[in-house]
PDB file of C-alpha atoms in Angstrom:
ATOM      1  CA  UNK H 226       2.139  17.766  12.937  1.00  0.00           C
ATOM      2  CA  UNK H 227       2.913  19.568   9.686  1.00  0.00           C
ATOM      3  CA  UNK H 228       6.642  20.841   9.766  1.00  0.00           C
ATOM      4  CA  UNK H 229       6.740  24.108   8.713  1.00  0.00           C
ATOM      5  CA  UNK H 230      10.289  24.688   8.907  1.00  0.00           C
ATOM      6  CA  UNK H 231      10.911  23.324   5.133  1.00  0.00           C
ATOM      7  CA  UNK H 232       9.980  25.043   2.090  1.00  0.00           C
ATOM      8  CA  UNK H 233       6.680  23.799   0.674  1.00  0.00           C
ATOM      9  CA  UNK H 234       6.045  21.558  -2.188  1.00  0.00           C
ATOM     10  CA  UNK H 235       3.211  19.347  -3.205  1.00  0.00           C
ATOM     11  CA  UNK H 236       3.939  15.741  -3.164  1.00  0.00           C
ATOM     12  CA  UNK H 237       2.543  13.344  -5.009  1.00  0.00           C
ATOM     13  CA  UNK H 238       3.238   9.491  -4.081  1.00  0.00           C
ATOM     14  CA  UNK H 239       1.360   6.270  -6.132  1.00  0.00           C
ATOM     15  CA  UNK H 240       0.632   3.135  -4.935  1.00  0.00           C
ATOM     16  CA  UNK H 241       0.716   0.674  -8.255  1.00  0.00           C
ATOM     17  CA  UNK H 242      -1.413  -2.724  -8.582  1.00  0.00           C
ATOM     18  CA  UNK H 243      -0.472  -5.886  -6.938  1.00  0.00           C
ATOM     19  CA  UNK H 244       1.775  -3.837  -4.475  1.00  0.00           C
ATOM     20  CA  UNK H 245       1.312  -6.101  -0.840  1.00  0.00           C
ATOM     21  CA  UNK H 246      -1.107  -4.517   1.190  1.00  0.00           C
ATOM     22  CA  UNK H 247       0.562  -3.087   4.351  1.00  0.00           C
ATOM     23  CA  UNK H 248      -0.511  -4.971   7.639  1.00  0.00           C
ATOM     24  CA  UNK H 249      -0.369  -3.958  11.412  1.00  0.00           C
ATOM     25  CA  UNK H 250      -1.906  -4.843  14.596  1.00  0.00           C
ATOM     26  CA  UNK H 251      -4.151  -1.685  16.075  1.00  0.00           C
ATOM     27  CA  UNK H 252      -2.375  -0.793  18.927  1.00  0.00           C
ATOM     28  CA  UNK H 253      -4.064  -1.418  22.325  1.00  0.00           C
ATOM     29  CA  UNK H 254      -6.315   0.593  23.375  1.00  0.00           C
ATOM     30  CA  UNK H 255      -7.311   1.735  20.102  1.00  0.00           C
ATOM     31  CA  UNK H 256     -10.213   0.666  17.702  1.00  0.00           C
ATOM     32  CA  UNK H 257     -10.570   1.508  14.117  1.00  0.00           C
ATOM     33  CA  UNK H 258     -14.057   2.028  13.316  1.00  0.00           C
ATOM     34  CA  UNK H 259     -16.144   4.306  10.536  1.00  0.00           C
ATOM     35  CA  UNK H 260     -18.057   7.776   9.818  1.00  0.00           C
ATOM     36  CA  UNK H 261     -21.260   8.380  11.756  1.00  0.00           C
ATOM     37  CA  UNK H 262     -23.476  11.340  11.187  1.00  0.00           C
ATOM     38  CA  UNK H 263     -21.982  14.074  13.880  1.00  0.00           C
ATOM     39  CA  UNK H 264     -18.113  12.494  13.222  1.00  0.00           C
ATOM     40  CA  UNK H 265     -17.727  15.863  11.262  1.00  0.00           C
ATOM     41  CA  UNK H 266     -17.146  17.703  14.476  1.00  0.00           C
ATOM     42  CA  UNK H 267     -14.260  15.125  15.836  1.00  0.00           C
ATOM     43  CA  UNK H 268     -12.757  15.291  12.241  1.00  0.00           C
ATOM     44  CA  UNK H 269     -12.605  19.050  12.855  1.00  0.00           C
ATOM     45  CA  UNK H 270     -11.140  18.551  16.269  1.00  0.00           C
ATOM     46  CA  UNK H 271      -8.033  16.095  14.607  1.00  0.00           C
ATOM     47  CA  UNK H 272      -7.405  17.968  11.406  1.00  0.00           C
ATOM     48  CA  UNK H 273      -6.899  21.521  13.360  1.00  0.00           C
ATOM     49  CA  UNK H 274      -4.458  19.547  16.360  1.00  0.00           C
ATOM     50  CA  UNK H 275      -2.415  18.824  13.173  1.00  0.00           C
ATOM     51  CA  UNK H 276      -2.500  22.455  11.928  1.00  0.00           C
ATOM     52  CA  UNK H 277      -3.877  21.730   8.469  1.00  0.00           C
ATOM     53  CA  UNK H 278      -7.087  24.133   9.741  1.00  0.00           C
ATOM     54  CA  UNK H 279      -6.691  26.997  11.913  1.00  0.00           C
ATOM     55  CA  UNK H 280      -9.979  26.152  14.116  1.00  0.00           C
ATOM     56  CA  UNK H 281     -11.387  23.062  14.458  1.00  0.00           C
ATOM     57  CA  UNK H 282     -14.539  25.024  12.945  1.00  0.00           C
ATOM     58  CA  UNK H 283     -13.392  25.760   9.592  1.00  0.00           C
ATOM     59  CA  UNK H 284     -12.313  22.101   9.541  1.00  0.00           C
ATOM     60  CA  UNK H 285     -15.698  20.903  10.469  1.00  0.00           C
ATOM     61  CA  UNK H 286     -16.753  23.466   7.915  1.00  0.00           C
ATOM     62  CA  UNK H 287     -14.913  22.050   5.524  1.00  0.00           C
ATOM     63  CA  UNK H 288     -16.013  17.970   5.960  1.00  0.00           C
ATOM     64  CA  UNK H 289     -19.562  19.465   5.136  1.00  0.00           C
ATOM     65  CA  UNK H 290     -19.058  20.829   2.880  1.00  0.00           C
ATOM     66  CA  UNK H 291     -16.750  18.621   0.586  1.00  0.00           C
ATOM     67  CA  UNK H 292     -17.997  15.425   2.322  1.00  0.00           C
ATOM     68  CA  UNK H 293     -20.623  14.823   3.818  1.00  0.00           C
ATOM     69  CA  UNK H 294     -22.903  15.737   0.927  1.00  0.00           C
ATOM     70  CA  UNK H 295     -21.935  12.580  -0.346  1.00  0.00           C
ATOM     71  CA  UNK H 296     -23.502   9.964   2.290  1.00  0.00           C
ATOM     72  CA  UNK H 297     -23.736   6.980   1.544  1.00  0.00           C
ATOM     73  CA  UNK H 298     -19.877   7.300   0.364  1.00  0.00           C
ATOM     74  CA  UNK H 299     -18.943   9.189   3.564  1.00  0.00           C
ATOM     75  CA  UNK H 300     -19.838   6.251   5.818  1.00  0.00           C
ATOM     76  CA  UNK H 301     -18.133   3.817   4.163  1.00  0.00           C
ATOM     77  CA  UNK H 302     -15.067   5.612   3.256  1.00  0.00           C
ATOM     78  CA  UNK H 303     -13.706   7.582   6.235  1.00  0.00           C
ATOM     79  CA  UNK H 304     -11.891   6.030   9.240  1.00  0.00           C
ATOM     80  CA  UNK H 305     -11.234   6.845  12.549  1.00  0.00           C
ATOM     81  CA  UNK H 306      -9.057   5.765  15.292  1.00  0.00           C
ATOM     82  CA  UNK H 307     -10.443   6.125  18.448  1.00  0.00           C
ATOM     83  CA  UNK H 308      -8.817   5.367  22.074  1.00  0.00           C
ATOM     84  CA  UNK H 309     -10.070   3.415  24.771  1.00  0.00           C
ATOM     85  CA  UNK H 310     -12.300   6.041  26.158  1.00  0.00           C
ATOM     86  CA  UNK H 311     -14.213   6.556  21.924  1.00  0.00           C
ATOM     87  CA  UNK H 312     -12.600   9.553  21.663  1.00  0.00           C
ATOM     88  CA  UNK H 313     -11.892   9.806  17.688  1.00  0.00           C
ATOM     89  CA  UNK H 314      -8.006  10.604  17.547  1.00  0.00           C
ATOM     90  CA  UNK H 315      -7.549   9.682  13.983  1.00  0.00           C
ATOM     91  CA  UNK H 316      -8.651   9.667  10.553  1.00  0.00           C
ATOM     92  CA  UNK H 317      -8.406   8.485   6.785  1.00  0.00           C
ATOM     93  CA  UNK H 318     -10.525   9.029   4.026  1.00  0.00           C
ATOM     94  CA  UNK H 319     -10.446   6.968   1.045  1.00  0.00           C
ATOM     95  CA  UNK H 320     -11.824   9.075  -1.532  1.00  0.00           C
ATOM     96  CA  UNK H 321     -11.133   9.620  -5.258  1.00  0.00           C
ATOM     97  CA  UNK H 322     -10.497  12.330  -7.813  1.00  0.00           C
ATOM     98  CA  UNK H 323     -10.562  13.255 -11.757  1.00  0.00           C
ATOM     99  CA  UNK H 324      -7.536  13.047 -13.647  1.00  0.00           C
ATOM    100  CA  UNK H 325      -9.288  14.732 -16.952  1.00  0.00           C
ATOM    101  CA  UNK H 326     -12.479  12.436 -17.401  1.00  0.00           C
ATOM    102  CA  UNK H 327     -11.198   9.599 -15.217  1.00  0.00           C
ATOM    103  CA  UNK H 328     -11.941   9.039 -11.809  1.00  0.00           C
ATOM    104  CA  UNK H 329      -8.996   7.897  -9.372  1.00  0.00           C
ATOM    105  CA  UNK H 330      -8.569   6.396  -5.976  1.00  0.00           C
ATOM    106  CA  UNK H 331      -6.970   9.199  -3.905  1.00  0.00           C
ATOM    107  CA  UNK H 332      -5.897   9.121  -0.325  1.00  0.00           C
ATOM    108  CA  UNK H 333      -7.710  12.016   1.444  1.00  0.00           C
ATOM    109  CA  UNK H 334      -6.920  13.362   4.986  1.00  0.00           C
ATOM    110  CA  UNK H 335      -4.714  11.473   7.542  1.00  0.00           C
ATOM    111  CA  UNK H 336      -4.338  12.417  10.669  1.00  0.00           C
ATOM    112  CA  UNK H 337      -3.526  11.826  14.004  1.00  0.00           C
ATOM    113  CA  UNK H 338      -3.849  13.752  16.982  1.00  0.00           C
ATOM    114  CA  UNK H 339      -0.057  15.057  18.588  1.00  0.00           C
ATOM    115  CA  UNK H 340      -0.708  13.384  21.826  1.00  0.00           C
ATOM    116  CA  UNK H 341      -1.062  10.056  20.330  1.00  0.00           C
ATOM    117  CA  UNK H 342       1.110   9.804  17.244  1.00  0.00           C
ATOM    118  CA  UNK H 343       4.431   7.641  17.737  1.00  0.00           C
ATOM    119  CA  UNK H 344       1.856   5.113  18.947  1.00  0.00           C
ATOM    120  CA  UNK H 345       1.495   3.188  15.675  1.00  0.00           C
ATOM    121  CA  UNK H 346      -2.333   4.633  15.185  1.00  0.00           C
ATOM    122  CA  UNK H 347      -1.088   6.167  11.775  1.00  0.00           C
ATOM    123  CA  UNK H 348       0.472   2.740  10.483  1.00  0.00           C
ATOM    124  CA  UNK H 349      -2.757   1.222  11.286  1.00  0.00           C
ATOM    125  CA  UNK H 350      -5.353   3.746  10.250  1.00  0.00           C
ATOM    126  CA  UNK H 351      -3.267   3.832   6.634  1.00  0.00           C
ATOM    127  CA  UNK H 352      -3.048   0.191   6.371  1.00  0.00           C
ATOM    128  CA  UNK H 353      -6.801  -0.275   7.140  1.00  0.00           C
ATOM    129  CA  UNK H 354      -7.459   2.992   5.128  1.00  0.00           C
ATOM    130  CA  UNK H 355      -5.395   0.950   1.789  1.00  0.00           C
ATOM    131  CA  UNK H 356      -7.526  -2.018   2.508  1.00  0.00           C
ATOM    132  CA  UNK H 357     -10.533  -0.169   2.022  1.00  0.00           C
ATOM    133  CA  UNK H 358      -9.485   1.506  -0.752  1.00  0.00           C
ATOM    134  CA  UNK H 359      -8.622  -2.255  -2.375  1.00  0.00           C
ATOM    135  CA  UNK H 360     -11.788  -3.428  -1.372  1.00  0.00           C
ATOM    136  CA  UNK H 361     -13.660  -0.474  -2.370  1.00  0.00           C
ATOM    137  CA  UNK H 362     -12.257   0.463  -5.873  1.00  0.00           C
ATOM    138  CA  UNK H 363     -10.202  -3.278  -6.301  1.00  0.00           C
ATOM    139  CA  UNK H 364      -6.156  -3.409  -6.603  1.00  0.00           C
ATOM    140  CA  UNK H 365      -5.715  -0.067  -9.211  1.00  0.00           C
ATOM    141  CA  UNK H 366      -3.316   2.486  -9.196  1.00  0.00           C
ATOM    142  CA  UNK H 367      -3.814   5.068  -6.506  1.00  0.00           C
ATOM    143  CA  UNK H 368      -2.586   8.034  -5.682  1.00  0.00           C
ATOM    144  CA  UNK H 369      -2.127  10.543  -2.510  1.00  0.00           C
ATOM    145  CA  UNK H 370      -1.393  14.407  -2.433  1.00  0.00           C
ATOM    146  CA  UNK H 371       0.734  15.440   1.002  1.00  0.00           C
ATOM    147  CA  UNK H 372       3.611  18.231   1.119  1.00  0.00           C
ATOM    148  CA  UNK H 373       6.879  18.369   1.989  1.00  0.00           C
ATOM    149  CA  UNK H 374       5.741  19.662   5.506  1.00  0.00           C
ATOM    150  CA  UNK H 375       4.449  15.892   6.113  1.00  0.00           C
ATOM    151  CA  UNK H 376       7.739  14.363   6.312  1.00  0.00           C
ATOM    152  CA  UNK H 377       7.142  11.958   8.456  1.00  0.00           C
ATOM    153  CA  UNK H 378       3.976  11.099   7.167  1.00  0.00           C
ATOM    154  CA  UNK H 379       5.584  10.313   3.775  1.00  0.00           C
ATOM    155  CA  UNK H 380       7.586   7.519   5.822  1.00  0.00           C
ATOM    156  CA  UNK H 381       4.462   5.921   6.470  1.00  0.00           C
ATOM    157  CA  UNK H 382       2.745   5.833   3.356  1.00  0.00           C
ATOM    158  CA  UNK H 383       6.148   4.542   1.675  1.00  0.00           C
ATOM    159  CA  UNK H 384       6.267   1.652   4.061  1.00  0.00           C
ATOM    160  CA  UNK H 385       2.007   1.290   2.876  1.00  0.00           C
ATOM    161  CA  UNK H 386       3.231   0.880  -1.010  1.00  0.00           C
ATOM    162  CA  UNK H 387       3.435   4.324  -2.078  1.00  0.00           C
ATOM    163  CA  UNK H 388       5.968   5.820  -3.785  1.00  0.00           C
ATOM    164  CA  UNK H 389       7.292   8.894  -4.803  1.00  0.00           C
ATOM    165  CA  UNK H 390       5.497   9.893  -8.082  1.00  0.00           C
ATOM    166  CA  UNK H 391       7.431  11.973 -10.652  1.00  0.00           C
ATOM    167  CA  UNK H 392       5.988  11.419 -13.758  1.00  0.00           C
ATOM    168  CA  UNK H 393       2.340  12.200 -13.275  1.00  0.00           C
ATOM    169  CA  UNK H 394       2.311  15.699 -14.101  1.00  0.00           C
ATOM    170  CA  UNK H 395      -1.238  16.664 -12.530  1.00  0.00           C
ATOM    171  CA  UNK H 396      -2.748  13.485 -11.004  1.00  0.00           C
ATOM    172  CA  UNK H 397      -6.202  14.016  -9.635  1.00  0.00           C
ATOM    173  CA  UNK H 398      -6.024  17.976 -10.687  1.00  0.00           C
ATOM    174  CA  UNK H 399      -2.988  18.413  -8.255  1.00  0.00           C
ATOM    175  CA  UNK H 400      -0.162  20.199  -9.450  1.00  0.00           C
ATOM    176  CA  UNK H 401       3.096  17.494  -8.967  1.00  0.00           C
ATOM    177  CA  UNK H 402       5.973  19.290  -7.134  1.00  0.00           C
ATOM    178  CA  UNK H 403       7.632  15.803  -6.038  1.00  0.00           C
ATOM    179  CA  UNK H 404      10.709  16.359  -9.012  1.00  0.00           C
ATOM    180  CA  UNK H 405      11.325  19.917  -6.798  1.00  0.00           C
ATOM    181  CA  UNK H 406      11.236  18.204  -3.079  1.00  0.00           C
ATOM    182  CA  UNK H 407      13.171  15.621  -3.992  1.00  0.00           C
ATOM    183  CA  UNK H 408      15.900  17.580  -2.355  1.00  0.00           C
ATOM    184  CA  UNK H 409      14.217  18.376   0.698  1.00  0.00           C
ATOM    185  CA  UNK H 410      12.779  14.898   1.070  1.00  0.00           C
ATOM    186  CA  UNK H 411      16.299  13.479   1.294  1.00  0.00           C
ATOM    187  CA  UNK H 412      17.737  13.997   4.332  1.00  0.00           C
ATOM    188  CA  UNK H 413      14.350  13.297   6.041  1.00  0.00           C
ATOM    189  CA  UNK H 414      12.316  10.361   4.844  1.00  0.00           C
TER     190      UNK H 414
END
C-alpha cells in the first residue's frame, strides 16, 4: 500500500544491460499467469486495494483505456498473480515509453493486493515481470517510474536490478525527482 505519510516525489530507478535477472520460486498457492480479455476488471480490483485509484472503476477505466486498445501487446505483456482459488491478486505490466523519438522498456503497474503482500507474490511477479521484459525487448536498459510513497516497493525492484536513477532527467516523459527523495528514501529502503 502506498505510504502517504512521506512527502511525494517521483522516482525513477534503471535496470542497465547484463544486470542478473532476479529469480524466485512462486510461492505456494500462487500461479503467475497472463492478460485475458475481462482481466481489466480484476486489475481494477488490485490497483484500487493499493490506493493508486479511488474505485476499482476508474481503475478498470483506466486499463481500457491506456491498455487494452493495444491487444495483441496487452496479452503478452501484463501479469498476474493469482491464489489457489484464480483469484487475480497481483499484477505487472511490462510496457514501454518515449524518451523524445525513442521507445523504452518501462515497468508499468505493480501491485499486490494488502491481504497477500509479505508473501513473496511481489518478488515473483517482478522477477517474472523482468524476464518478460528481457525476453520481450532483449537485455536493454530499462526503466520504472514509482514515488517515494512506494517505499517498500523500491526494496524490491532494487533487489530485481534496478537502481536509483539520477541522471536521466525525463526518462520516458517522466519528470525525475529521485536527486530530491534521496533524503526520504534513506532511512527506509
Amino acid at each position: 500500500m502506498l505510504d502517504k505519510s512521506v512527502p511525494y516525489y517521483r522516482v525513477i530507478l534503471r535496470r542497465d544491460p547484463g544486470t542478473p535477472l532476479p529469480e524466485v520460486e512462486v510461492p505456494e498457492g500462487y500461479t503467475i499467469v497472463g492478460y485475458q480479455p475481462g482481466d481489466e476488471v480484476a486489475w481494477g480490483e488490485i490497483e484500487s486495494s493499493v490506493l493508486e485509484f479511488e474505485t476499482p472503476q476508474a481503475a478498470t477505466e483506466y486499463f481500457l483505456r491506456d491498455y487494452v486498445p493495444y491487444d495483441t501487446e496487452v496479452k503478452r505483456r501484463t501479469l498476474f498473480a493469482q491464489d489457489a482459488s484464480g483469484r487475480k491478486v497481483g499484477t505487472f505490466t511490462a510496457w514501454w515509453n518515449y524518451t523524445g523519438s525513442r521507445r523504452v522498456p518501462f515497468m508499468h503497474w505493480v501491485a499486490v493486493m494488502p491481504e497477500h503482500q509479505g508473501r513473496g507474490v511481489g518478488k515473483a511477479l517482478v522477477a517474472a515481470g523482468v524476464r518478460l521484459m528481457v525476453e520481450i525487448e532483449g537485455d536493454c536498459e530499462m526503466f520504472l517510474h514509482t514515488q517515494t510513497w512506494s517505499h517498500k516497493a523500491i526494496r524490491i525492484y532494487r533487489w530485481a536490478g534496478f537502481e536509483l536513477d539520477t541522471q536521466n532527467e525525463a526518462p520516458g516523459g517522466y519528470r525525475n525527482e529521485t536527486q530530491q527523495a534521496l533524503p526520504i528514501l534513506e532511512g527506509l529502503i
